[in-house]
Amino acid sequence: MEKNIVGLIGYPLSHTLSPIMHNSVFKKYGMNWEYKVFELKKEELKKFIKKMKQEKIKGVNVTVPYKQEIMKYLDSIDKAAKSVGAVNTIVNKKGKLIGYNTDYIGFEKTLKKYRIDIKGKNVVLFGAGGAAHAICFALKKQKPKIIDIVNIDIPMAENLVKEIKLENYRIWYLKKSEVIDALVKNADFIINATSVGLDKKSNPYKIDKLKKKGIPVYDLIYNPAVTPFLKQAKNKGARIINGIDMLIYQGMESFKLWTGRNSDYDTIVKALKEKGAI
Ligand code: NDP
């Protein structure tokens, strides 16, 4: 019987963990499915979409830099993905391509897992890029008192606020350290959604003082497992959480959209550990 194909499109794709995650579950359940990597240059996107419909590829994940670009090629887009302004999952329903966003669900499930309740609370968010859109969409639903968005590029932060239609927010310039120190000192939840720390050396912001011990400090980055941002936060008494669960949960949601079945968290974690990925 012909294999059902799903996969990942993006560029470059050398470090992705998604094939390990999905293929481990297909194997565990004895499913005739395979998750492949499709590394595509921008000019190859349109052709791929055509191929996806013809070759009956059941669906794909979409990653950097195409989460927005891909939207114009799809037949329809789910309401939440429209609100986030990005698609990270495509489902091929009988030749019609439908776009979804599961990144924000990955973040919501992480909040739930770590029992982080931000209703009426102060949230400080570093970063205003693609991932920050999904984060803000999820945060908004939880009705925090305020989201303080800290970025270098202020128009980028203004654009984020406009797209997500945030109401209770403030925007701050990253280099204003006295102001940021005060925000951080008053925060109930602190998030790094910048790409700073991927190099294992850099830190977007040095935390001076926390409101109290055990304040959750979250970094979307999962490799390294403990970024310099998380390391210094831990030294100040924070409860630190990295981005691995967001990655796993977004993948599990995509799996469900493609196959109609639930994925398996423990199988994924085991496979990632065996490969030395986490
Ligand atoms: P983008 O490129 O869209 O955004 C990057 C953000 O980082 C911008 O806000 C940018 O701000 C900021 N930034 C970049 N360089 C610096 C710097 N030197 N100092 C301060 N800020 C900086 O990336 P994404 O939003 O797609 O991804 C962000 C991070 O989240 C990545 O590390 C990615 O791996 C991770 N991620 C994790 C996921 C998960 O499932 N765990 C899912 C998606 C992303 P400015 O423009 O002002 O420089």
PDB file of N, CA and C and ligand atoms in Angstrom, residues 64 67 103 126-132 151-154 156 174-175 192-196 198 204 218 220-222 243-244 246-248 250, ligand 1:
ATOM      1  N   VAL A  64      10.296  28.513   9.469  1.00  0.00           N
ATOM      2  CA  VAL A  64      11.017  29.707   9.021  1.00  0.00           C
ATOM      3  C   VAL A  64      11.641  29.468   7.664  1.00  0.00           C
ATOM      4  N   LYS A  67       6.234  30.900   7.144  1.00  0.00           N
ATOM      5  CA  LYS A  67       4.952  30.804   7.863  1.00  0.00           C
ATOM      6  C   LYS A  67       3.929  31.849   7.402  1.00  0.00           C
ATOM      7  N   ASP A 103       1.286  26.354  16.725  1.00  0.00           N
ATOM      8  CA  ASP A 103       2.314  26.890  17.638  1.00  0.00           C
ATOM      9  C   ASP A 103       1.684  27.464  18.908  1.00  0.00           C
ATOM     10  N   PHE A 126      10.041  39.326  25.837  1.00  0.00           N
ATOM     11  CA  PHE A 126      11.148  39.807  25.014  1.00  0.00           C
ATOM     12  C   PHE A 126      10.974  39.236  23.612  1.00  0.00           C
ATOM     13  N   GLY A 127      10.958  40.121  22.603  1.00  0.00           N
ATOM     14  CA  GLY A 127      10.832  39.671  21.219  1.00  0.00           C
ATOM     15  C   GLY A 127       9.476  40.012  20.632  1.00  0.00           C
ATOM     16  N   ALA A 128       9.463  40.216  19.311  1.00  0.00           N
ATOM     17  CA  ALA A 128       8.209  40.579  18.632  1.00  0.00           C
ATOM     18  C   ALA A 128       8.157  39.966  17.239  1.00  0.00           C
ATOM     19  N   GLY A 129       8.867  38.870  17.032  1.00  0.00           N
ATOM     20  CA  GLY A 129       8.909  38.226  15.718  1.00  0.00           C
ATOM     21  C   GLY A 129       7.771  37.242  15.526  1.00  0.00           C
ATOM     22  N   GLY A 130       7.978  36.280  14.648  1.00  0.00           N
ATOM     23  CA  GLY A 130       6.945  35.300  14.304  1.00  0.00           C
ATOM     24  C   GLY A 130       6.446  34.531  15.519  1.00  0.00           C
ATOM     25  N   ALA A 131       7.349  34.021  16.321  1.00  0.00           N
ATOM     26  CA  ALA A 131       6.953  33.220  17.476  1.00  0.00           C
ATOM     27  C   ALA A 131       6.191  34.070  18.488  1.00  0.00           C
ATOM     28  N   ALA A 132       6.594  35.322  18.634  1.00  0.00           N
ATOM     29  CA  ALA A 132       5.920  36.223  19.583  1.00  0.00           C
ATOM     30  C   ALA A 132       4.452  36.421  19.190  1.00  0.00           C
ATOM     31  N   ASN A 151      11.474  45.042  22.804  1.00  0.00           N
ATOM     32  CA  ASN A 151      12.141  44.706  21.538  1.00  0.00           C
ATOM     33  C   ASN A 151      13.103  45.826  21.154  1.00  0.00           C
ATOM     34  N   ILE A 152      13.977  45.548  20.192  1.00  0.00           N
ATOM     35  CA  ILE A 152      14.829  46.634  19.677  1.00  0.00           C
ATOM     36  C   ILE A 152      14.057  47.392  18.604  1.00  0.00           C
ATOM     37  N   ASP A 153      13.470  46.617  17.709  1.00  0.00           N
ATOM     38  CA  ASP A 153      12.743  47.186  16.579  1.00  0.00           C
ATOM     39  C   ASP A 153      11.314  47.537  17.034  1.00  0.00           C
ATOM     40  N   ILE A 154      11.076  48.813  17.311  1.00  0.00           N
ATOM     41  CA  ILE A 154       9.776  49.241  17.849  1.00  0.00           C
ATOM     42  C   ILE A 154       8.630  49.083  16.822  1.00  0.00           C
ATOM     43  N   MET A 156       8.288  46.893  14.676  1.00  0.00           N
ATOM     44  CA  MET A 156       7.978  45.458  14.641  1.00  0.00           C
ATOM     45  C   MET A 156       7.028  45.095  15.796  1.00  0.00           C
ATOM     46  N   LEU A 174      14.388  47.789  24.164  1.00  0.00           N
ATOM     47  CA  LEU A 174      15.220  46.842  24.931  1.00  0.00           C
ATOM     48  C   LEU A 174      16.378  47.493  25.682  1.00  0.00           C
ATOM     49  N   LYS A 175      16.949  48.537  25.104  1.00  0.00           N
ATOM     50  CA  LYS A 175      18.167  49.094  25.716  1.00  0.00           C
ATOM     51  C   LYS A 175      17.896  50.003  26.912  1.00  0.00           C
ATOM     52  N   ASN A 192      11.245  34.757  26.961  1.00  0.00           N
ATOM     53  CA  ASN A 192      12.161  35.140  25.885  1.00  0.00           C
ATOM     54  C   ASN A 192      11.676  34.513  24.584  1.00  0.00           C
ATOM     55  N   ALA A 193      11.158  35.370  23.682  1.00  0.00           N
ATOM     56  CA  ALA A 193      10.756  34.892  22.344  1.00  0.00           C
ATOM     57  C   ALA A 193      11.672  35.501  21.287  1.00  0.00           C
ATOM     58  N   THR A 194      12.860  35.927  21.707  1.00  0.00           N
ATOM     59  CA  THR A 194      13.846  36.357  20.707  1.00  0.00           C
ATOM     60  C   THR A 194      14.663  35.124  20.318  1.00  0.00           C
ATOM     61  N   SER A 195      15.474  35.286  19.293  1.00  0.00           N
ATOM     62  CA  SER A 195      16.345  34.173  18.895  1.00  0.00           C
ATOM     63  C   SER A 195      17.694  34.254  19.603  1.00  0.00           C
ATOM     64  N   VAL A 196      17.806  35.158  20.568  1.00  0.00           N
ATOM     65  CA  VAL A 196      19.085  35.355  21.262  1.00  0.00           C
ATOM     66  C   VAL A 196      19.279  34.255  22.306  1.00  0.00           C
ATOM     67  N   LEU A 198      20.374  31.121  20.939  1.00  0.00           N
ATOM     68  CA  LEU A 198      20.574  29.959  20.059  1.00  0.00           C
ATOM     69  C   LEU A 198      22.062  29.639  19.905  1.00  0.00           C
ATOM     70  N   PRO A 204      19.499  37.969  25.777  1.00  0.00           N
ATOM     71  CA  PRO A 204      18.802  39.197  25.378  1.00  0.00           C
ATOM     72  C   PRO A 204      18.697  40.207  26.513  1.00  0.00           C
ATOM     73  N   TYR A 218      10.485  31.713  31.035  1.00  0.00           N
ATOM     74  CA  TYR A 218      10.333  30.782  29.922  1.00  0.00           C
ATOM     75  C   TYR A 218      11.167  31.228  28.724  1.00  0.00           C
ATOM     76  N   LEU A 220      11.711  30.206  24.628  1.00  0.00           N
ATOM     77  CA  LEU A 220      11.195  29.384  23.521  1.00  0.00           C
ATOM     78  C   LEU A 220      12.264  28.477  22.940  1.00  0.00           C
ATOM     79  N   ILE A 221      13.503  28.863  23.153  1.00  0.00           N
ATOM     80  CA  ILE A 221      14.612  28.064  22.625  1.00  0.00           C
ATOM     81  C   ILE A 221      14.695  26.755  23.426  1.00  0.00           C
ATOM     82  N   TYR A 222      14.975  25.644  22.727  1.00  0.00           N
ATOM     83  CA  TYR A 222      15.136  24.365  23.436  1.00  0.00           C
ATOM     84  C   TYR A 222      16.524  23.767  23.209  1.00  0.00           C
ATOM     85  N   GLY A 243      11.720  25.626  25.628  1.00  0.00           N
ATOM     86  CA  GLY A 243      10.717  25.531  24.569  1.00  0.00           C
ATOM     87  C   GLY A 243      10.422  24.136  24.044  1.00  0.00           C
ATOM     88  N   ILE A 244      10.991  23.097  24.672  1.00  0.00           N
ATOM     89  CA  ILE A 244      10.825  21.761  24.090  1.00  0.00           C
ATOM     90  C   ILE A 244       9.361  21.289  24.110  1.00  0.00           C
ATOM     91  N   MET A 246       6.674  23.151  23.965  1.00  0.00           N
ATOM     92  CA  MET A 246       5.913  23.876  22.923  1.00  0.00           C
ATOM     93  C   MET A 246       6.127  23.189  21.579  1.00  0.00           C
ATOM     94  N   LEU A 247       7.363  22.800  21.311  1.00  0.00           N
ATOM     95  CA  LEU A 247       7.674  22.105  20.058  1.00  0.00           C
ATOM     96  C   LEU A 247       6.928  20.770  19.974  1.00  0.00           C
ATOM     97  N   ILE A 248       6.989  20.015  21.049  1.00  0.00           N
ATOM     98  CA  ILE A 248       6.338  18.689  21.047  1.00  0.00           C
ATOM     99  C   ILE A 248       4.816  18.836  20.907  1.00  0.00           C
ATOM    100  N   GLN A 250       3.036  21.354  19.705  1.00  0.00           N
ATOM    101  CA  GLN A 250       2.571  21.840  18.393  1.00  0.00           C
ATOM    102  C   GLN A 250       2.597  20.704  17.386  1.00  0.00           C
TER     103      GLN A 250
HETATM  104  P1  NDP B   1      12.028  35.969  14.273  1.00  0.00           P
HETATM  105  O1  NDP B   1      13.258  36.096  13.454  1.00  0.00           O
HETATM  106  O2  NDP B   1      10.703  36.194  13.648  1.00  0.00           O
HETATM  107  O3  NDP B   1      12.127  37.011  15.502  1.00  0.00           O
HETATM  108  C1  NDP B   1      13.313  37.160  16.217  1.00  0.00           C
HETATM  109  C2  NDP B   1      13.132  38.082  17.413  1.00  0.00           C
HETATM  110  O4  NDP B   1      14.390  38.122  18.084  1.00  0.00           O
HETATM  111  C3  NDP B   1      12.769  39.510  17.049  1.00  0.00           C
HETATM  112  O5  NDP B   1      11.920  40.040  18.030  1.00  0.00           O
HETATM  113  C4  NDP B   1      14.121  40.237  17.119  1.00  0.00           C
HETATM  114  O6  NDP B   1      13.983  41.587  17.523  1.00  0.00           O
HETATM  115  C5  NDP B   1      14.805  39.490  18.236  1.00  0.00           C
HETATM  116  N1  NDP B   1      16.254  39.607  18.150  1.00  0.00           N
HETATM  117  C6  NDP B   1      17.060  39.093  17.189  1.00  0.00           C
HETATM  118  N2  NDP B   1      18.336  39.395  17.445  1.00  0.00           N
HETATM  119  C7  NDP B   1      18.343  40.137  18.585  1.00  0.00           C
HETATM  120  C8  NDP B   1      19.359  40.732  19.380  1.00  0.00           C
HETATM  121  N3  NDP B   1      20.637  40.623  19.071  1.00  0.00           N
HETATM  122  N4  NDP B   1      18.992  41.372  20.519  1.00  0.00           N
HETATM  123  C9  NDP B   1      17.699  41.456  20.884  1.00  0.00           C
HETATM  124  N5  NDP B   1      16.690  40.919  20.177  1.00  0.00           N
HETATM  125  C10 NDP B   1      17.003  40.265  19.049  1.00  0.00           C
HETATM  126  O7  NDP B   1      12.136  34.550  14.956  1.00  0.00           O
HETATM  127  P2  NDP B   1      10.943  33.645  15.544  1.00  0.00           P
HETATM  128  O8  NDP B   1      10.016  34.570  16.247  1.00  0.00           O
HETATM  129  O9  NDP B   1      10.423  32.741  14.515  1.00  0.00           O
HETATM  130  O10 NDP B   1      11.717  32.721  16.597  1.00  0.00           O
HETATM  131  C11 NDP B   1      12.220  33.248  17.817  1.00  0.00           C
HETATM  132  C12 NDP B   1      12.799  32.134  18.660  1.00  0.00           C
HETATM  133  O11 NDP B   1      11.785  31.230  19.071  1.00  0.00           O
HETATM  134  C13 NDP B   1      13.822  31.292  17.903  1.00  0.00           C
HETATM  135  O12 NDP B   1      14.889  31.047  18.765  1.00  0.00           O
HETATM  136  C14 NDP B   1      13.101  30.016  17.598  1.00  0.00           C
HETATM  137  O13 NDP B   1      13.983  28.921  17.563  1.00  0.00           O
HETATM  138  C15 NDP B   1      12.157  29.907  18.787  1.00  0.00           C
HETATM  139  N6  NDP B   1      10.935  29.155  18.483  1.00  0.00           N
HETATM  140  C16 NDP B   1      10.612  28.090  19.261  1.00  0.00           C
HETATM  141  C17 NDP B   1       9.470  27.376  19.037  1.00  0.00           C
HETATM  142  C18 NDP B   1       9.142  26.212  19.899  1.00  0.00           C
HETATM  143  O14 NDP B   1       8.253  25.433  19.534  1.00  0.00           O
HETATM  144  N7  NDP B   1       9.765  26.027  21.030  1.00  0.00           N
HETATM  145  C19 NDP B   1       8.536  27.735  17.959  1.00  0.00           C
HETATM  146  C20 NDP B   1       8.958  28.879  17.195  1.00  0.00           C
HETATM  147  C21 NDP B   1      10.125  29.552  17.465  1.00  0.00           C
HETATM  148  P3  NDP B   1      14.588  42.831  16.696  1.00  0.00           P
HETATM  149  O15 NDP B   1      13.932  42.794  15.376  1.00  0.00           O
HETATM  150  O16 NDP B   1      14.270  44.015  17.511  1.00  0.00           O
HETATM  151  O17 NDP B   1      16.056  42.581  16.598  1.00  0.00           O
END
